[in-house]
Coordinates of C-alpha atoms in Angstrom, one line a residue:
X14 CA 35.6 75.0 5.1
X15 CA 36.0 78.8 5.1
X16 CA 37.2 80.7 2.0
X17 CA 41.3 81.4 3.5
X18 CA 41.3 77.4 4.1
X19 CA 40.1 76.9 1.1
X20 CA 42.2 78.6 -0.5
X21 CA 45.5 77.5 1.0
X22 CA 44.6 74.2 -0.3
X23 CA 44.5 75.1 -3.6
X24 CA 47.5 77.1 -3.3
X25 CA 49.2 73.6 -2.0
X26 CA 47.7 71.5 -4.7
X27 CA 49.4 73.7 -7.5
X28 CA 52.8 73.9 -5.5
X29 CA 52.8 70.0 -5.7
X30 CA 51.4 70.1 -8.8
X31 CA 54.2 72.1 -10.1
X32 CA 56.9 70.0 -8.3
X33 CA 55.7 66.9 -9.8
X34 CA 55.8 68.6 -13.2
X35 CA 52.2 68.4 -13.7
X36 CA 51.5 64.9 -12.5
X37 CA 49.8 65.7 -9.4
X38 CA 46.8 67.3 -12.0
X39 CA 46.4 65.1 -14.6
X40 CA 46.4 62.3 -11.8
X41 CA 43.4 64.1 -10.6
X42 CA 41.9 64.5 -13.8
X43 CA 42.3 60.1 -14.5
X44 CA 40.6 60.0 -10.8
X45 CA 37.4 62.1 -11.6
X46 CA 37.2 60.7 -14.9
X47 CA 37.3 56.8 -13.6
X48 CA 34.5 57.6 -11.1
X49 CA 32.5 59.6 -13.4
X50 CA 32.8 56.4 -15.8
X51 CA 32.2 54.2 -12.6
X52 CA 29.2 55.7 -12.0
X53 CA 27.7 55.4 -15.7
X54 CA 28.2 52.4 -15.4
X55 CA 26.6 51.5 -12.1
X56 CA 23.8 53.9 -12.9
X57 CA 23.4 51.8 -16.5
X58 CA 23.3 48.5 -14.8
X59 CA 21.0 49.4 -11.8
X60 CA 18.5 50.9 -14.3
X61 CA 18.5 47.7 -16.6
X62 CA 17.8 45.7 -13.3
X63 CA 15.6 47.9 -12.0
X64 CA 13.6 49.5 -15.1
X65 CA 11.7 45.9 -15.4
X66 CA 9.8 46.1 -12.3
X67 CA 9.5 49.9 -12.4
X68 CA 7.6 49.1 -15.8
X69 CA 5.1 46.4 -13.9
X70 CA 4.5 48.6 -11.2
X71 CA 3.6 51.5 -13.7
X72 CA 1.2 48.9 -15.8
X73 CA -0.5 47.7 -12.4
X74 CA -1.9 51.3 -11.6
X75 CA -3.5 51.5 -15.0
X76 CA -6.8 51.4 -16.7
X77 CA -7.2 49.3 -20.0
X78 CA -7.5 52.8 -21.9
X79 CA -3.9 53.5 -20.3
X80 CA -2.2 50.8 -22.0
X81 CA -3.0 51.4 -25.4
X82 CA -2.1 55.4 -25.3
X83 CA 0.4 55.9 -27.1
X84 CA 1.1 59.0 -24.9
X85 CA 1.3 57.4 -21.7
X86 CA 4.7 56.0 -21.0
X87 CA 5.7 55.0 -17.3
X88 CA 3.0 57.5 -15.6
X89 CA -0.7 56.0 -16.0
X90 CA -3.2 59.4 -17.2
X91 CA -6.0 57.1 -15.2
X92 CA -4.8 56.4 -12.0
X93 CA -6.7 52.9 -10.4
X94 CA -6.1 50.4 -7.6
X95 CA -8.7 48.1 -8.7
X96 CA -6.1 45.8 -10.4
X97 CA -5.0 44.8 -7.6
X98 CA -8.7 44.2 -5.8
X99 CA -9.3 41.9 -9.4
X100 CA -6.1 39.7 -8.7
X101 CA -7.2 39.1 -5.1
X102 CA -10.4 38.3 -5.7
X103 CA -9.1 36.1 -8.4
X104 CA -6.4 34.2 -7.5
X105 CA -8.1 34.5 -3.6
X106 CA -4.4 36.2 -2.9
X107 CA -4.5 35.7 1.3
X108 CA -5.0 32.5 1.6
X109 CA -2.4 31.8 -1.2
X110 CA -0.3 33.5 0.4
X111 CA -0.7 31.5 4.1
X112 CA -0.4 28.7 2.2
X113 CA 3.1 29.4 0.3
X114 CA 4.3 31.1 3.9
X115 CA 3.9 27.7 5.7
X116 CA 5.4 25.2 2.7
X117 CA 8.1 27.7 1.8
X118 CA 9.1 27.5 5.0
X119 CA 8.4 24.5 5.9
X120 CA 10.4 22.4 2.8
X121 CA 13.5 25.2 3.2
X122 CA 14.0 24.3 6.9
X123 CA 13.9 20.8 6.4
X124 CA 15.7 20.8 3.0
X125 CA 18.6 22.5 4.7
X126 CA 18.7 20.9 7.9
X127 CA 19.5 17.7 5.7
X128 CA 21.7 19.5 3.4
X129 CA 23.8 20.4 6.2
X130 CA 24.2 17.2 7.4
X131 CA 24.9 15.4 4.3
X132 CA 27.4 18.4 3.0
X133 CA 29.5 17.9 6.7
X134 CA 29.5 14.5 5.9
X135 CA 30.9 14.5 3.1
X136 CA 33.6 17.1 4.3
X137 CA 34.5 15.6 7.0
X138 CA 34.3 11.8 6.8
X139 CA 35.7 9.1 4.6
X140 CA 33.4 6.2 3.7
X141 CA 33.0 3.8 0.7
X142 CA 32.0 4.9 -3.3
X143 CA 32.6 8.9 -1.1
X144 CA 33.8 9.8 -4.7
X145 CA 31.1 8.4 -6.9
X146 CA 28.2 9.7 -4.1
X147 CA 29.5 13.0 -4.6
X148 CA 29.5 12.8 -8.4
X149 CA 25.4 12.0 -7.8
X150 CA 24.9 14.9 -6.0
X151 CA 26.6 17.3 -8.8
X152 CA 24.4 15.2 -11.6
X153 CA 21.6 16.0 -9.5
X154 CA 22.4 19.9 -10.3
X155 CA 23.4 19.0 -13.8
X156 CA 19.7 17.3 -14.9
X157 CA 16.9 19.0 -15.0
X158 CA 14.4 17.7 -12.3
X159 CA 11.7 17.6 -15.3
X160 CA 13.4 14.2 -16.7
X161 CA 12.2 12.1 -13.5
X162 CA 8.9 13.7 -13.3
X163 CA 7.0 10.9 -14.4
X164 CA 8.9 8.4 -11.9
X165 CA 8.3 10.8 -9.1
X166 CA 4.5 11.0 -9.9
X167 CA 4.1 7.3 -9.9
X168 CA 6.2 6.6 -7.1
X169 CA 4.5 9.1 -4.8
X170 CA 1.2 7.9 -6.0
X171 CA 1.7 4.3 -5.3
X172 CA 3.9 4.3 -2.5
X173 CA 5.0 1.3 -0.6
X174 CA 8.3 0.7 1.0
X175 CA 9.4 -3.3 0.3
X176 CA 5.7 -4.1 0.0
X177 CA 4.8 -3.5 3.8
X178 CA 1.2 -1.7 3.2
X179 CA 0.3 -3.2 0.0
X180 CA 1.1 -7.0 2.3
X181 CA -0.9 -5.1 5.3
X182 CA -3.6 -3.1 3.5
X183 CA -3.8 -4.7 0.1
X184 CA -2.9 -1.4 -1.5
X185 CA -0.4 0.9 -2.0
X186 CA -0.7 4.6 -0.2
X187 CA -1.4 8.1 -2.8
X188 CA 1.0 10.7 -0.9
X189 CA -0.8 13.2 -3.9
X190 CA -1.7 16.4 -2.9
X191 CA -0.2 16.1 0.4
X192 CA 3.1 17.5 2.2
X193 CA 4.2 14.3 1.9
X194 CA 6.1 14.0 -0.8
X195 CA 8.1 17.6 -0.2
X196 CA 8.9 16.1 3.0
X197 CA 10.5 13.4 2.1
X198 CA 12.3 14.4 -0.9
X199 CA 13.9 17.0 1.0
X200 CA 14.6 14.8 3.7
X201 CA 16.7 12.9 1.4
X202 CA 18.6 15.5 0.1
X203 CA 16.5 15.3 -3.5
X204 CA 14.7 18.6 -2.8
X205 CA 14.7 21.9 -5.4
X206 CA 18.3 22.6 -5.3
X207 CA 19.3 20.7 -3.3
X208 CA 22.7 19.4 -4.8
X209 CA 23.8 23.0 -5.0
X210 CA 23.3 23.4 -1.3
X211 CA 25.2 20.2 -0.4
X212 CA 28.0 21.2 -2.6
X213 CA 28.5 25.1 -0.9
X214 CA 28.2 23.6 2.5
X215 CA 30.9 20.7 1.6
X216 CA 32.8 23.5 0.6
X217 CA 32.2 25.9 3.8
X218 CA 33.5 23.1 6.0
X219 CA 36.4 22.0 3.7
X220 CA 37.9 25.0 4.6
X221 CA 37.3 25.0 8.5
X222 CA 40.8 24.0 10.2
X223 CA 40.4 20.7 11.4
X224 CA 42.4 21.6 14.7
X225 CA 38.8 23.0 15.9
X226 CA 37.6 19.5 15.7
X227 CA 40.4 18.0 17.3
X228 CA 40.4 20.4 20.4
X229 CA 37.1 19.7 20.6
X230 CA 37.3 16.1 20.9
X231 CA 40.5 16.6 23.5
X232 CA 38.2 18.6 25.3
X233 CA 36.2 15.9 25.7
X234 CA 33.4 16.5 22.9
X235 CA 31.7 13.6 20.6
X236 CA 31.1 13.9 17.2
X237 CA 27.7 14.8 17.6
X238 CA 28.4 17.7 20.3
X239 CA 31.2 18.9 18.2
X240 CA 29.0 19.5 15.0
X241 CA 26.2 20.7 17.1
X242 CA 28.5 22.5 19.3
X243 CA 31.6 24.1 17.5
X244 CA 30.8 23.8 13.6
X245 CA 27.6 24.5 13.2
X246 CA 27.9 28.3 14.7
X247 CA 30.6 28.9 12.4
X248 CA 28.4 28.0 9.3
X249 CA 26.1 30.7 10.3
X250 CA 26.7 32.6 7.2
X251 CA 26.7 29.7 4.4
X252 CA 23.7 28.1 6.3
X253 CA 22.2 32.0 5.9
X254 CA 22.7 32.1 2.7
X255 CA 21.2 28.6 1.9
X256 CA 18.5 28.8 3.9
X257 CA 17.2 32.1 2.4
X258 CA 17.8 30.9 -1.6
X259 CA 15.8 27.8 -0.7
X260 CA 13.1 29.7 0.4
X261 CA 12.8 32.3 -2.5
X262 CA 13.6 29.2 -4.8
X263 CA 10.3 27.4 -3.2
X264 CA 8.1 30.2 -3.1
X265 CA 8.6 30.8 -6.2
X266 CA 8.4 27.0 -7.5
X267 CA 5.3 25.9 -9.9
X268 CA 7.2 22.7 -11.2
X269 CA 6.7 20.4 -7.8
X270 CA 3.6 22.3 -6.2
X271 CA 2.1 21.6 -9.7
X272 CA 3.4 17.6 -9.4
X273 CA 2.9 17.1 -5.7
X274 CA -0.2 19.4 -4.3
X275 CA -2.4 20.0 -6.9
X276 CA -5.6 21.6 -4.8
X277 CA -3.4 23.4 -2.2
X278 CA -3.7 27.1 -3.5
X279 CA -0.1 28.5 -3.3
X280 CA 0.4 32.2 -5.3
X281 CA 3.5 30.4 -8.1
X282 CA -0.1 28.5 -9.4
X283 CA -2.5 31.6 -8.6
X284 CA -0.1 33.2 -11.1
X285 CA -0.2 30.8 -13.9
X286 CA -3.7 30.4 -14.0
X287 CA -4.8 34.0 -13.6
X288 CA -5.3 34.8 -17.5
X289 CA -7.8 31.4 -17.3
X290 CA -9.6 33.0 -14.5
X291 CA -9.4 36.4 -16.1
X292 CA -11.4 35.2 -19.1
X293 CA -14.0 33.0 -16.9
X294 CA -14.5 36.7 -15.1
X295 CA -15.1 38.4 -18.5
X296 CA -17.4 36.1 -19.4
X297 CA -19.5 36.3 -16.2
X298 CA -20.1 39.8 -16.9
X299 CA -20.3 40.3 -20.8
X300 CA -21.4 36.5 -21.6
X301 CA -20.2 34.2 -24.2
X302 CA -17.3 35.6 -26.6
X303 CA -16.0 38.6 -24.4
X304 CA -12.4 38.0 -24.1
X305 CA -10.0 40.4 -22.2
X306 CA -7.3 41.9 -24.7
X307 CA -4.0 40.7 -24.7
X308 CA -2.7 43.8 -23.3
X309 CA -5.1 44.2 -20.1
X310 CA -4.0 40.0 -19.6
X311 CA -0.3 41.5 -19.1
X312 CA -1.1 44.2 -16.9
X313 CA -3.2 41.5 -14.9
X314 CA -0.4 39.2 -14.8
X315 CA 2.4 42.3 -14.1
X316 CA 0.2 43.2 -11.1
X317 CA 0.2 39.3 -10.1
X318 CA 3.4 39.1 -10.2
X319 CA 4.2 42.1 -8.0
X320 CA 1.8 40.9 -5.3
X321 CA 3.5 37.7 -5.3
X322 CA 7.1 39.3 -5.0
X323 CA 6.1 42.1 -2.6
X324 CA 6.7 39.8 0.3
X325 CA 9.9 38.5 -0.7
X326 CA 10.9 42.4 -1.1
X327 CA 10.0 42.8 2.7
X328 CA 12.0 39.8 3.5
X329 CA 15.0 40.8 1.6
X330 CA 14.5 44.1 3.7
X331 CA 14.7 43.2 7.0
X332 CA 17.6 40.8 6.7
X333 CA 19.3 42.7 3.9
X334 CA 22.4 42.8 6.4
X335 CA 22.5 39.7 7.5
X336 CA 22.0 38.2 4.0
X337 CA 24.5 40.7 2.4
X338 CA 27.1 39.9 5.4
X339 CA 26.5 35.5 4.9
X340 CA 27.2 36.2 1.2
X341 CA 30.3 38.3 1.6
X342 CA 31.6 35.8 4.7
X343 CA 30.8 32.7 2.9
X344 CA 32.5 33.9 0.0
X345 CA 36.0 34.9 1.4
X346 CA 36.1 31.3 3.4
X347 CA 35.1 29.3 0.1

């Protein structure tokens, strides 16, 4: 904007200014001082989510000296990647981290493929005790998963179904440390989280028009071809958004990798265990009664935890559009 433009809008701003008998300015004024405010704010809240990691990521770059100088703050004096080459070759990081790929995957497909089917249902259909089924599922989010961890164990470690390979084999199956048991669970809807996925997708398709249905099956369509067909495309954006909480929820689960596959390495159990092996790695080298300090167990298990996050960061990403778009669509049709 050139200086005689710009100054024929000012000389406009104070005509209307003075016609509206000053309200024009101190309107202004309110404006710039609401987005000034605004933008504290948003700045404030950004750096309190944001100053946690920025705090790991400074601790991981530095040596033990580092993190007792009381003169080093957020930028490390001794600059080191080796960390990071300590974590890997303790917690053996790639092949943790195939392994919590292929289950996190695995269980969140599964877990909302059954979901879905369960929360259409009960949208949808009309069928006996619908009411008190229902009321199961939202206990299910309501109880802690930790009360029935002793039922699960034994179940999955003697499993039968009405006797059949105890009668056949003379013994009950051990599903431990297996897939198994993930399988299964989220197969029938008992999965990490699951309730609260059957209870957003009842919701999504509560508030579908039913006259899509109905053309459907004037068209011709069966109930199967009609879900598979005409529903299920327009659940894109819940089914998005499910899909992607169940697998951030899973790979970052310790409770049931803990119960159900205790020697496959995944990085939730890497992570726990990494102060154990950080000691066991002292004591190789120093001998008996060399212990690392407390601080250099943090900055072990800051520099875990970013290596175990880093991926979900890439993920979040790539589909940061799609992920943002399923929230914001799911939201307005719920």
């Amino acid at each position: 904007m050139s200086r005689a433009s710009a100054k024929i809008e000012r000389d406009k701003f104070w005509e209307r200014n003075r016609k509206s008998d000053g309200y024009l300015l101190k309107k202004t004024i309110n404006s710039g001082l609401y987005k000034v405010a605004r933008a504290i704010l948003l700045f404030g809240l950004c750096f309190l989510i944001i100053q946690p990691l920025l705090n790991k990521i400074s601790i991981s770059f530095m040596e033990e000296q580092d993190l007792y100088d009381a003169t080093v703050i957020s930028v490390p004096r001794h600059f080191t990647t080796f960390n990071y080459k300590l974590v890997d070759q303790l917690s053996d990081y790639w092949t943790c981290l195939r392994n919590t790929v292929f289950v996190a995957l695995l269980v969140s497909v599964i877990q909302v493929a059954a979901c879905t089917l369960v929360g259409y249902g009960f949208a949808r259909y009309k069928f006996p005790l619908k009411n008190f089924w229902f009321a199961c599922v939202m206990l299910s989010i309501l109880i802690p998963p930790q009360t029935i961890s002793s039922s699960l164990w034994l179940h999955f470690s003697f499993f039968d179904v009405f006797g059949i390979f105890k009668a056949i084999t003379g013994k009950t199956l051990n599903l431990q440390n297996s897939m198994a048991p993930y399988i299964m669970m989220c197969m029938g809807c008992m999965g990490l989280k699951s309730g609260l996925y059957i209870y957003l997708i009842r919701q999504f398709f509560r508030n579908i028009p039913k006259e899509l249905e109905e053309a459907a099956y004037v068209d011709g369509c069966g109930k199967l071809k009609t879900f598979f067909r005409i529903m299920l495309p327009d659940a894109k954006p819940i089914l998005t958004s499910c899909f992607l909480f169940a697998y951030v929820w899973q790979w970052t689960d310790s409770y049931y990798s803990k119960l159900f596959l205790g020697k496959v390495k995944l990085l939730p159990k890497a992570l726990t265990s990494l102060t154990g092996r950080l000691g066991d790695y002292f004591t190789s080298l120093y001998g008996l009664g060399i212990m690392p300090s407390a601080g250099y167990e943090q900055a072990m298990i800051a520099t875990g935890l970013l290596m175990t996050i880093i991926p979900l960061l890439i993920i979040y990403m790539v589909a940061q559009k799609g992920f943002v778009e399923s929230l914001s669509q799911s939201g307005i049709k719920m």
